[in-house]
Tab-separated table of C-alpha atoms in Angstrom:
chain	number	residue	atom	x	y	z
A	1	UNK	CA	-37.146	-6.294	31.454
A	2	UNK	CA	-39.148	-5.525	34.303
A	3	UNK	CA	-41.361	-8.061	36.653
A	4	UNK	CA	-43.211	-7.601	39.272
A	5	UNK	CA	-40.411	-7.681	41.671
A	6	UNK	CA	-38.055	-5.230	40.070
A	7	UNK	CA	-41.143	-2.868	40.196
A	8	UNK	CA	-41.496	-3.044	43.650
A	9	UNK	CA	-37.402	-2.268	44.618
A	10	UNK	CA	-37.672	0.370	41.611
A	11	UNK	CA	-35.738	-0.759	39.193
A	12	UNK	CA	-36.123	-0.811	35.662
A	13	UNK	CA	-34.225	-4.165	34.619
A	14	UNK	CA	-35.210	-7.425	36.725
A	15	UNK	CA	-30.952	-7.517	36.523
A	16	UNK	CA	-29.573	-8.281	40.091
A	17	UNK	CA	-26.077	-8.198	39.590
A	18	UNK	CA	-24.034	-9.637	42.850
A	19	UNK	CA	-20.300	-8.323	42.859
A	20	UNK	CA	-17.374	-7.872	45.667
A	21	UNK	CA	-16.696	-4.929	44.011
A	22	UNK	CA	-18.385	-1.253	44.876
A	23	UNK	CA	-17.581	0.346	41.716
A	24	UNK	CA	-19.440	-2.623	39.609
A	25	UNK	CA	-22.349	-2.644	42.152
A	26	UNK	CA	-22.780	0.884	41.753
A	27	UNK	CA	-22.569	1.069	38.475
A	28	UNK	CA	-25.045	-1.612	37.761
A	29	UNK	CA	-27.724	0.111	39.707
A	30	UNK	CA	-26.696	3.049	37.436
A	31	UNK	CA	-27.502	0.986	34.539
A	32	UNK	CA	-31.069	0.159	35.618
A	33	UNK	CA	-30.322	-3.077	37.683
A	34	UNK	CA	-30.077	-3.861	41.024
A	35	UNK	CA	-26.259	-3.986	42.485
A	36	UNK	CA	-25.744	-6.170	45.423
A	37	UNK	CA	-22.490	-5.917	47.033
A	38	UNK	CA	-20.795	-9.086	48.223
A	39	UNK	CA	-19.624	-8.418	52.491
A	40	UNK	CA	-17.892	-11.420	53.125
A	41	UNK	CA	-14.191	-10.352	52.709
A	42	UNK	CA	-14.900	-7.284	55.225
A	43	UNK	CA	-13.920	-8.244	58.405
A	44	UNK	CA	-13.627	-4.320	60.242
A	45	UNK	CA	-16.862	-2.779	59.929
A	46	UNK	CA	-15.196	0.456	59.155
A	47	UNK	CA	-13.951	-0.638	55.791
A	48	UNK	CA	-17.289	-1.774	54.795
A	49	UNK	CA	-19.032	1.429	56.324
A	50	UNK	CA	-16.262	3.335	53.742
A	51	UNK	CA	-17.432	1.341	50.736
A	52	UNK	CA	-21.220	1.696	51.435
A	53	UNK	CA	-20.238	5.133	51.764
A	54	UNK	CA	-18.905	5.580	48.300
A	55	UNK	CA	-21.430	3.674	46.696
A	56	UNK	CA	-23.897	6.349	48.503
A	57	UNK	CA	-22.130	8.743	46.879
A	58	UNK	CA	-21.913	7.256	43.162
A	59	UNK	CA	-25.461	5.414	42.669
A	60	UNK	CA	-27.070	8.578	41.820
A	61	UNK	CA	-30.173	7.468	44.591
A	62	UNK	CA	-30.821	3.874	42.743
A	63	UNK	CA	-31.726	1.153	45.303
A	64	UNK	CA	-28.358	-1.726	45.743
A	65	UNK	CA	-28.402	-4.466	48.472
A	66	UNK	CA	-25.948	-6.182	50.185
A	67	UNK	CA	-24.922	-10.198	50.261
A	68	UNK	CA	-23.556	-12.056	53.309
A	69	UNK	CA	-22.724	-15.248	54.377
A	70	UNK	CA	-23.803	-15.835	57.698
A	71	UNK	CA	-24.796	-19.547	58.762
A	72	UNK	CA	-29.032	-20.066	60.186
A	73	UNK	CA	-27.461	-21.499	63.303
A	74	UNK	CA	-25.750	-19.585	66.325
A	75	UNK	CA	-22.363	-20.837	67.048
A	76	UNK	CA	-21.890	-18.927	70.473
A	77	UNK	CA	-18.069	-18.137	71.667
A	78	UNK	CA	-15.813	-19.486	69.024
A	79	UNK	CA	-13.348	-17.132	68.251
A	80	UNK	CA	-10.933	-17.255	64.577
A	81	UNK	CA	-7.886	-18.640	66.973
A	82	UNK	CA	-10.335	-21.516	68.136
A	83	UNK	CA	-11.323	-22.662	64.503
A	84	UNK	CA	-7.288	-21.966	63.629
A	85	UNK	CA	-6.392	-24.401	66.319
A	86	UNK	CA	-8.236	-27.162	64.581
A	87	UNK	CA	-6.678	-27.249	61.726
A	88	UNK	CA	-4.167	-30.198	61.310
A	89	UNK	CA	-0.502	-29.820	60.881
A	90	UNK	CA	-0.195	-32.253	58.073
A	91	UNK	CA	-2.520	-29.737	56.002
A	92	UNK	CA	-0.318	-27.076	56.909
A	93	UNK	CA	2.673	-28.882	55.744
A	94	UNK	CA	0.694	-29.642	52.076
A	95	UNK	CA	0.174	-26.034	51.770
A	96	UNK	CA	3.651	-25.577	52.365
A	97	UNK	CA	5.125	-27.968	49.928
A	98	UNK	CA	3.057	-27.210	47.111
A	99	UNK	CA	3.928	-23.242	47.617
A	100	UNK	CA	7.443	-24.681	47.236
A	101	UNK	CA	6.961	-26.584	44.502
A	102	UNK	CA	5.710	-23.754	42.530
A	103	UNK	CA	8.215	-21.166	43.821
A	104	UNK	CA	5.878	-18.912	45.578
A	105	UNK	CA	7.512	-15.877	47.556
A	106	UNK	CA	6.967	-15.835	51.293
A	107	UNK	CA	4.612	-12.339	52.066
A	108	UNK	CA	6.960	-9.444	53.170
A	109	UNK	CA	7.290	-9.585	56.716
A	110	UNK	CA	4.333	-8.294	58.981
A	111	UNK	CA	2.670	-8.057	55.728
A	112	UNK	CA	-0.848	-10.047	56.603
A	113	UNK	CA	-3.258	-12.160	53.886
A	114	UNK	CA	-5.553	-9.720	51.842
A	115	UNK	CA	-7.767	-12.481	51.317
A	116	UNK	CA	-9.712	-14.480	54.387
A	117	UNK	CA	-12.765	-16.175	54.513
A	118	UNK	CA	-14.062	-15.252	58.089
A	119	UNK	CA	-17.407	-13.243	56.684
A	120	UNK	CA	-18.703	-16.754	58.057
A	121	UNK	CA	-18.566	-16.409	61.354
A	122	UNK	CA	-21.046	-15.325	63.595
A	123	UNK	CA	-19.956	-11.974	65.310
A	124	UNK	CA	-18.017	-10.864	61.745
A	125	UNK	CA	-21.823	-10.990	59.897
A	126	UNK	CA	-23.649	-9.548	62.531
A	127	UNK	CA	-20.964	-6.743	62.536
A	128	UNK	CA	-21.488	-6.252	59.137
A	129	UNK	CA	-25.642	-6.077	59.401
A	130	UNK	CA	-25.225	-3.282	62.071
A	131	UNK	CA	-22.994	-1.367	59.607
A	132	UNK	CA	-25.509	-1.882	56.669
A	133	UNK	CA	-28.662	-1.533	58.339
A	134	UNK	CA	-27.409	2.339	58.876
A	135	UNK	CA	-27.402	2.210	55.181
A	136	UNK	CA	-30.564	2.245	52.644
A	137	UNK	CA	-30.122	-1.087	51.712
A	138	UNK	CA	-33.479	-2.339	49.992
A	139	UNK	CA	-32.199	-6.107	50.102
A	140	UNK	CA	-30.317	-8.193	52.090
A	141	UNK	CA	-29.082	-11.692	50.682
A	142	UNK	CA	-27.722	-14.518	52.333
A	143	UNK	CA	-25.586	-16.898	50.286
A	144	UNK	CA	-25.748	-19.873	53.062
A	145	UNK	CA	-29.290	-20.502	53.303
A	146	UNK	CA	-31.415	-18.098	55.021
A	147	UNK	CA	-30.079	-15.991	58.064
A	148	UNK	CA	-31.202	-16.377	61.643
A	149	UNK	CA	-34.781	-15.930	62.441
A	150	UNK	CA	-34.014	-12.300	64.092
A	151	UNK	CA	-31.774	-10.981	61.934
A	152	UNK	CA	-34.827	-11.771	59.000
A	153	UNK	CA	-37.225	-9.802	61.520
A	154	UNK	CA	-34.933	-6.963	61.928
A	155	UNK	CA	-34.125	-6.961	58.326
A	156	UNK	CA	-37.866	-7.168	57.851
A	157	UNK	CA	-38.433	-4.084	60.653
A	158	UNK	CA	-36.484	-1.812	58.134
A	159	UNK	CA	-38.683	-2.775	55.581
A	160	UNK	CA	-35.603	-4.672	53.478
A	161	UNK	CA	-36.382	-7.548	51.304
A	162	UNK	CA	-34.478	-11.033	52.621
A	163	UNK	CA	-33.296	-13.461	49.979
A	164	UNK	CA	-31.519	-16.538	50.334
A	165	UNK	CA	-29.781	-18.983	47.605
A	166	UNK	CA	-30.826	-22.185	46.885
A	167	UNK	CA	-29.632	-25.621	45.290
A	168	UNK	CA	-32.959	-27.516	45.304
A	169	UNK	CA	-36.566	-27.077	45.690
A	170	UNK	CA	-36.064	-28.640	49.504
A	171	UNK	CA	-33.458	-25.715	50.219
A	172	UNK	CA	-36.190	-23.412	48.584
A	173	UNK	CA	-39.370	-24.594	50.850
A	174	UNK	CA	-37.428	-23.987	54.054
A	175	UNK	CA	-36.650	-20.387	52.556
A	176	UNK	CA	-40.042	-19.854	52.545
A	177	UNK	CA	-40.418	-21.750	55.684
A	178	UNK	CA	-38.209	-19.428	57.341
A	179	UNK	CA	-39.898	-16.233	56.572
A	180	UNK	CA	-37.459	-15.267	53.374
A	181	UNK	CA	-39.122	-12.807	50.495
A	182	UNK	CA	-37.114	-13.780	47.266
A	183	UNK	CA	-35.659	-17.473	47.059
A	184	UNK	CA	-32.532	-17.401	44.077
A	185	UNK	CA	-32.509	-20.497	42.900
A	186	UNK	CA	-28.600	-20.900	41.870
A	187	UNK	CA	-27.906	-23.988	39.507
A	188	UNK	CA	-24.930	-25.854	39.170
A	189	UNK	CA	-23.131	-23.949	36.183
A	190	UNK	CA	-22.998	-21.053	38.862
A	191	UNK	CA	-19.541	-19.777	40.478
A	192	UNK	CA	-19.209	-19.644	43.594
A	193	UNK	CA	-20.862	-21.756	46.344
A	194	UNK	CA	-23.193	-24.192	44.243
A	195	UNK	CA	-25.579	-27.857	44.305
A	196	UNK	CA	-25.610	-30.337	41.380
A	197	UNK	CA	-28.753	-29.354	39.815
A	198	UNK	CA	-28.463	-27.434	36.573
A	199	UNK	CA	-30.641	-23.933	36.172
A	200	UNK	CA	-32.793	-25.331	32.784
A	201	UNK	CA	-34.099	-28.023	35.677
A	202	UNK	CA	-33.855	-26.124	38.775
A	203	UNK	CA	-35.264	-22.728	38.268
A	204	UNK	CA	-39.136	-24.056	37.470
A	205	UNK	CA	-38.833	-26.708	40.108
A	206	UNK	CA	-38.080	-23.802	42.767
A	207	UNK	CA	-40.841	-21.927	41.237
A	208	UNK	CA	-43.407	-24.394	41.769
A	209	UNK	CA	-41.843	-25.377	44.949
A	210	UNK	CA	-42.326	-21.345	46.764
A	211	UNK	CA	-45.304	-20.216	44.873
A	212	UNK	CA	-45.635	-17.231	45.201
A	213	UNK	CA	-42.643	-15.593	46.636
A	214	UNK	CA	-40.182	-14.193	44.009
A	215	UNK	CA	-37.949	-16.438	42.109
A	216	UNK	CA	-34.341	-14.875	40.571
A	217	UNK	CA	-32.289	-17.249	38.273
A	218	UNK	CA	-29.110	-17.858	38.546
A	219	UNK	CA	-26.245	-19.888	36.929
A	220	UNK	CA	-24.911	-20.044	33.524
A	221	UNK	CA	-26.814	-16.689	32.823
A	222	UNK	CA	-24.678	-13.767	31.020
A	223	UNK	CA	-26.887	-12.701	27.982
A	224	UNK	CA	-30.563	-11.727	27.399
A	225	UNK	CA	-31.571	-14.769	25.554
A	226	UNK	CA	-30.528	-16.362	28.631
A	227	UNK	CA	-32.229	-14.119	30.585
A	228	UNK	CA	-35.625	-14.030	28.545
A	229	UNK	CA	-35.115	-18.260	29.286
A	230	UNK	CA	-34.907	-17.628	33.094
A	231	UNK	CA	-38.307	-15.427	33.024
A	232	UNK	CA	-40.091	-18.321	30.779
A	233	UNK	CA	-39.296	-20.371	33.556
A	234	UNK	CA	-41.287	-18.609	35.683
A	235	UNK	CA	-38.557	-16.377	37.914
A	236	UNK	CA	-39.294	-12.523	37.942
A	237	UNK	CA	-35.635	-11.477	37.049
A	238	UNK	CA	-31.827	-13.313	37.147
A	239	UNK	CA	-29.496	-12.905	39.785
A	240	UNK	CA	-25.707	-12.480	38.220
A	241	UNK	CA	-22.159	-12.738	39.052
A	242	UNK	CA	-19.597	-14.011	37.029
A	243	UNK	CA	-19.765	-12.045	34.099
A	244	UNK	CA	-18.812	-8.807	36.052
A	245	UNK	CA	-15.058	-9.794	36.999
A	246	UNK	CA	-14.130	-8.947	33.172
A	247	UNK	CA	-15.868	-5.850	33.104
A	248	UNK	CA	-13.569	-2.299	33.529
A	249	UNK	CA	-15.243	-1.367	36.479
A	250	UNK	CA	-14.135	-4.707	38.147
A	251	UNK	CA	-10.750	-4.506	40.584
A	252	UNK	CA	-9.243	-7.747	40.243
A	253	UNK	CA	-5.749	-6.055	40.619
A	254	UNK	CA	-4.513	-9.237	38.123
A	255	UNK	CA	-3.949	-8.448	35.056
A	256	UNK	CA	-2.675	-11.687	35.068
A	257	UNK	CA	-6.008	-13.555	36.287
A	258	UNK	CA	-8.007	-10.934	33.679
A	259	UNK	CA	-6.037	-12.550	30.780
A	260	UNK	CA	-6.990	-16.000	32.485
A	261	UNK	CA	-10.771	-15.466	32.569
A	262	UNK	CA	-10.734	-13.999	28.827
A	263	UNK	CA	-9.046	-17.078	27.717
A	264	UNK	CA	-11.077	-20.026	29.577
A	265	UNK	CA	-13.788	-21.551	27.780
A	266	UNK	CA	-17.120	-22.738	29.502
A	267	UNK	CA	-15.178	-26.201	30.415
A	268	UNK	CA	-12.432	-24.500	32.194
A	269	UNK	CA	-13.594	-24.392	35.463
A	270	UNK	CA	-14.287	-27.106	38.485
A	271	UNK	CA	-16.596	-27.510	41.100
A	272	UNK	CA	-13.851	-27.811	44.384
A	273	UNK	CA	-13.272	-27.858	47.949
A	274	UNK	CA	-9.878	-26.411	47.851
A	275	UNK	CA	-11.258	-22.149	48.593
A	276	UNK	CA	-13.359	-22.824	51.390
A	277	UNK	CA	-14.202	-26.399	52.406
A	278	UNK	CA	-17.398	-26.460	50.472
A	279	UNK	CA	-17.854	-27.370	46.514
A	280	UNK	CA	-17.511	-23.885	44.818
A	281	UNK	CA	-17.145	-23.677	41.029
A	282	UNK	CA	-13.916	-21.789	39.905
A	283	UNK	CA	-11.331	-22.058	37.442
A	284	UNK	CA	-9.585	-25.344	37.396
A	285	UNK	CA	-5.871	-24.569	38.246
A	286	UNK	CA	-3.165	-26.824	39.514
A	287	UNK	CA	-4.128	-25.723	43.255
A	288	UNK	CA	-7.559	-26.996	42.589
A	289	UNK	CA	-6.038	-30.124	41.091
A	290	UNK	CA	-4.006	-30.262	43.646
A	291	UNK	CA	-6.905	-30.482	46.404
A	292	UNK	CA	-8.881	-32.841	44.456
A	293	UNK	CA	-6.135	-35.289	44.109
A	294	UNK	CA	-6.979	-38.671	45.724
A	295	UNK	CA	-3.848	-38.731	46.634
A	296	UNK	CA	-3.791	-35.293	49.114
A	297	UNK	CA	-5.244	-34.918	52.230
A	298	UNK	CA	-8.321	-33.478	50.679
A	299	UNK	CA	-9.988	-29.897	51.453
A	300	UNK	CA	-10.882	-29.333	55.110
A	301	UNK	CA	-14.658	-28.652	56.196
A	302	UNK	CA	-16.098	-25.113	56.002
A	303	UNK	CA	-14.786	-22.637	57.973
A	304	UNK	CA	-10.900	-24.305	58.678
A	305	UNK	CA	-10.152	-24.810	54.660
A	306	UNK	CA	-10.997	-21.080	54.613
A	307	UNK	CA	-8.765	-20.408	57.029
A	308	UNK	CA	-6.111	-22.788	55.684
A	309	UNK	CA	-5.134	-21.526	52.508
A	310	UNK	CA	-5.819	-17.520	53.104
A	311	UNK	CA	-2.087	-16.501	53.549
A	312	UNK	CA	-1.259	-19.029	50.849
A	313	UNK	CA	-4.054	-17.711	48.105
A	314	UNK	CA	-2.531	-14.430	48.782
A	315	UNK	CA	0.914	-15.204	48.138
A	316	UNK	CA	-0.443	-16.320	45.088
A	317	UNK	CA	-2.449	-13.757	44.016
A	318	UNK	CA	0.147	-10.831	44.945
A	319	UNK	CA	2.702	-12.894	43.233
A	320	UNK	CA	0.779	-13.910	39.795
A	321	UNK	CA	1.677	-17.173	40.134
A	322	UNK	CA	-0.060	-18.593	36.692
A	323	UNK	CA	-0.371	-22.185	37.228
A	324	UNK	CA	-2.207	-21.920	40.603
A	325	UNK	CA	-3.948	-18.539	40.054
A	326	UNK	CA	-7.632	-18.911	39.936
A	327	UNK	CA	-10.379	-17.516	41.868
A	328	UNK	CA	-14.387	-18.124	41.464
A	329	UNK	CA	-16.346	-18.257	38.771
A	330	UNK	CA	-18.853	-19.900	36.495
A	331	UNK	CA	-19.406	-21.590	33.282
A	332	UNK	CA	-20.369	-18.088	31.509
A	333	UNK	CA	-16.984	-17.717	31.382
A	334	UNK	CA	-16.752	-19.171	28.462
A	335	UNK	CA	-18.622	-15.779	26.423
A	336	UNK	CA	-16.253	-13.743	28.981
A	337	UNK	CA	-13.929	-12.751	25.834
A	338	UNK	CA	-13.614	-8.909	26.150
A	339	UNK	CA	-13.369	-6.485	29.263
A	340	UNK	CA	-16.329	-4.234	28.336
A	341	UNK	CA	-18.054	-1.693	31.160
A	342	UNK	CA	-21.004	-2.406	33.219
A	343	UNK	CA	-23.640	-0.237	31.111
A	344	UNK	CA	-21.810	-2.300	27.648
A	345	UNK	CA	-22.606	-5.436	29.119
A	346	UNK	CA	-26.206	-3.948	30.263
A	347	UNK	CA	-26.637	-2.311	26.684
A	348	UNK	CA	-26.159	-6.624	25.478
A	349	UNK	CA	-28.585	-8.144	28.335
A	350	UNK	CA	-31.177	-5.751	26.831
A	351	UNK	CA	-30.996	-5.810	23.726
A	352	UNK	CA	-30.282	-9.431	23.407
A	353	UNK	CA	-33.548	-9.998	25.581
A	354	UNK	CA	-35.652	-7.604	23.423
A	355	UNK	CA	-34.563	-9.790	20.210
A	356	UNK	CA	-35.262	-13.224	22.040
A	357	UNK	CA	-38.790	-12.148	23.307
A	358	UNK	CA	-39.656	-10.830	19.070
A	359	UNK	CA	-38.476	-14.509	18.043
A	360	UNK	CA	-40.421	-15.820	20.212
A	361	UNK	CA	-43.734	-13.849	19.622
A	362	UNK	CA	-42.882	-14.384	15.750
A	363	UNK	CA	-43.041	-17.730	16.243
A	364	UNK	CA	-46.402	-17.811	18.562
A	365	UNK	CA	-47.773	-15.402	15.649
A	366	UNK	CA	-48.332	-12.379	17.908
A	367	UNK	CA	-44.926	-10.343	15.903
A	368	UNK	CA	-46.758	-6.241	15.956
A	369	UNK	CA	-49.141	-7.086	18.684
């Protein structure tokens, strides 16, 4: 499965598999993709210097990367207790009641959230790029449009690749506008952070639209027929994410939330504001329904929704709390039905792709050729 752009970061499967997780990252650049680990829950630098570090230590010299979230523009001295101070009391009090209503345990005391969203912010990103760039990263991705216009040029001075996600072929054009190397077009089956335009639809358009920087699929992609699709469409390899939370390598620390993704089928999840203020797919739980209600106060904007429910998404994480328990993912998670390893799942993408591309030839009369 190799393209032009795999080639050139040395890898033998155009499989870029995106994961918060250093043992999955590392073990998919084992397997012949390309791991890119996802930065946005470190907010010391030291603990991401110590995961970079063990993924030195365990990628046996395969090239990785590293995905942040860092807005384009500068937003110069905000601090986290500025953005906290915006955030209205009567949202505070729905957190608080629908906690109640589902019994969830106060932390222990001086025990703080596990889980924040403040890889956002400004001076948290940039502390992260001066950790990585230390590191041998061969890509850097940016999963809210393209980064600021120096950190591309330093990224660019260290001779790493920049790619940025997109939603449409208008997000795509001011990729390329702004100096970015590989555009991932992301369609609207994807978890996380996604637009309204499916991947069938989306992936050619932002082909045409960036000719000819690199193009990586993404969204509703977890097999190799899928993946032989995405590379008929005119991208030079697929850009994954979902399918790795079910694989053994993956630290959910859930078993709870595993036995939820097994079970879901590809109509169990829901595009919502209620994680961070911006639509993100996930599984549809009763705190998703809860946010969505027309009745509620509705999600706050990006960064203060974030910042909203981080002590409360921890209490229900620690706690297992079944009806609200979710967390991100997309609509692969319907053919999620096993916890298999990283190289299983790897051994699948292949050989499924290597079947798909002999149908295809068979039927275009070039089967032996």
């Amino acid at each position: 499965m190799q393209t032009e752009l795999s080639t050139q970061l040395g890898v033998e499967h155009a499989v870029f598999g995106f994961t918060p997780f250093p043992a999955v990252a590392a073990a998919i650049s084992r397997a012949g993709g390309f791991g890119v680990l996802g930065a946005v829950r470190y907010t010391a630098p030291e603990d991401l210097e110590r995961d970079l570090d063990w993924i030195e230590a365990h990628v046996d010299g395969k090239p990785y990367g590293l995905d942040v979230v860092m807005p384009a523009k500068k937003v110069e001295g905000v601090s986290e207790a500025d953005v906290e101070a915006m955030i209205p009391d009567s949202h505070r009090h729905f957190v608080r009641d629908t906690l109640a209503k589902y019994g969830v345990p106060e932390l222990a005391e001086g025990e703080a959230a596990g889980w924040r969203i403040t890889g956002w912010m400004e001076q948290v990103a940039r502390g992260q790029l001066d950790v990585a760039f230390g590191y041998p990263i061969r890509l850097l991705a940016n999963a809210l449009g393209s980064p600021p216009a120096d950190v591309v040029a330093r990224a660019h001075e260290q001779g790493v690749l920049v790619a940025a996600l997109a939603g449409s072929a208008r997000h795509a054009r001011k990729h390329q506008e702004a100096g970015i190397d590989v555009v991932v077009a992301q369609g609207y089956e994807a978890g996380g952070h996604t637009g309204e335009i499916a991947s069938m639809v989306l992936t050619p358009e932002v082909v045409e639209a960036v000719d000819p920087l690199p193009v990586l699929a993404a969204g509703g992609i977890g097999s190799g027929r899928q993946a032989a699709a995405a590379l008929a469409l005119g991208a030079q390899g697929v850009w994954l994410g979902s399918v790795w939370l079910t694989t053994a390598e993956a630290d959910l620390h859930s078993p709870a939330l595993t036995r939820k993704l097994l079970a879901a089928g590809s109509g169990d999840t829901v595009r919502s504001r209620a994680l961070t203020g911006k639509p993100a797919r996930q599984l549809r739980t009763d705190w998703t329904d809860a946010w969505d209600d027309p009745d509620g106060p509705g999600a706050l904007p990006m960064p203060l929704q974030g910042l909203l429910v981080a002590d409360a998404v921890s209490r229900i994480q620690k706690y297992e709390v079944d009806p609200l328990l979710g967390t991100p993912v997309g609509q692969i998670v319907g053919r999620m039905n096993s916890v298999r390893s990283v190289q299983a799942v790897f051994d699948d993408l292949t050989r499924g792709f290597e079947q798909a591309v002999d149908r295809v030839n068979r039927i275009a009369g070039r089967s032996g050729q």
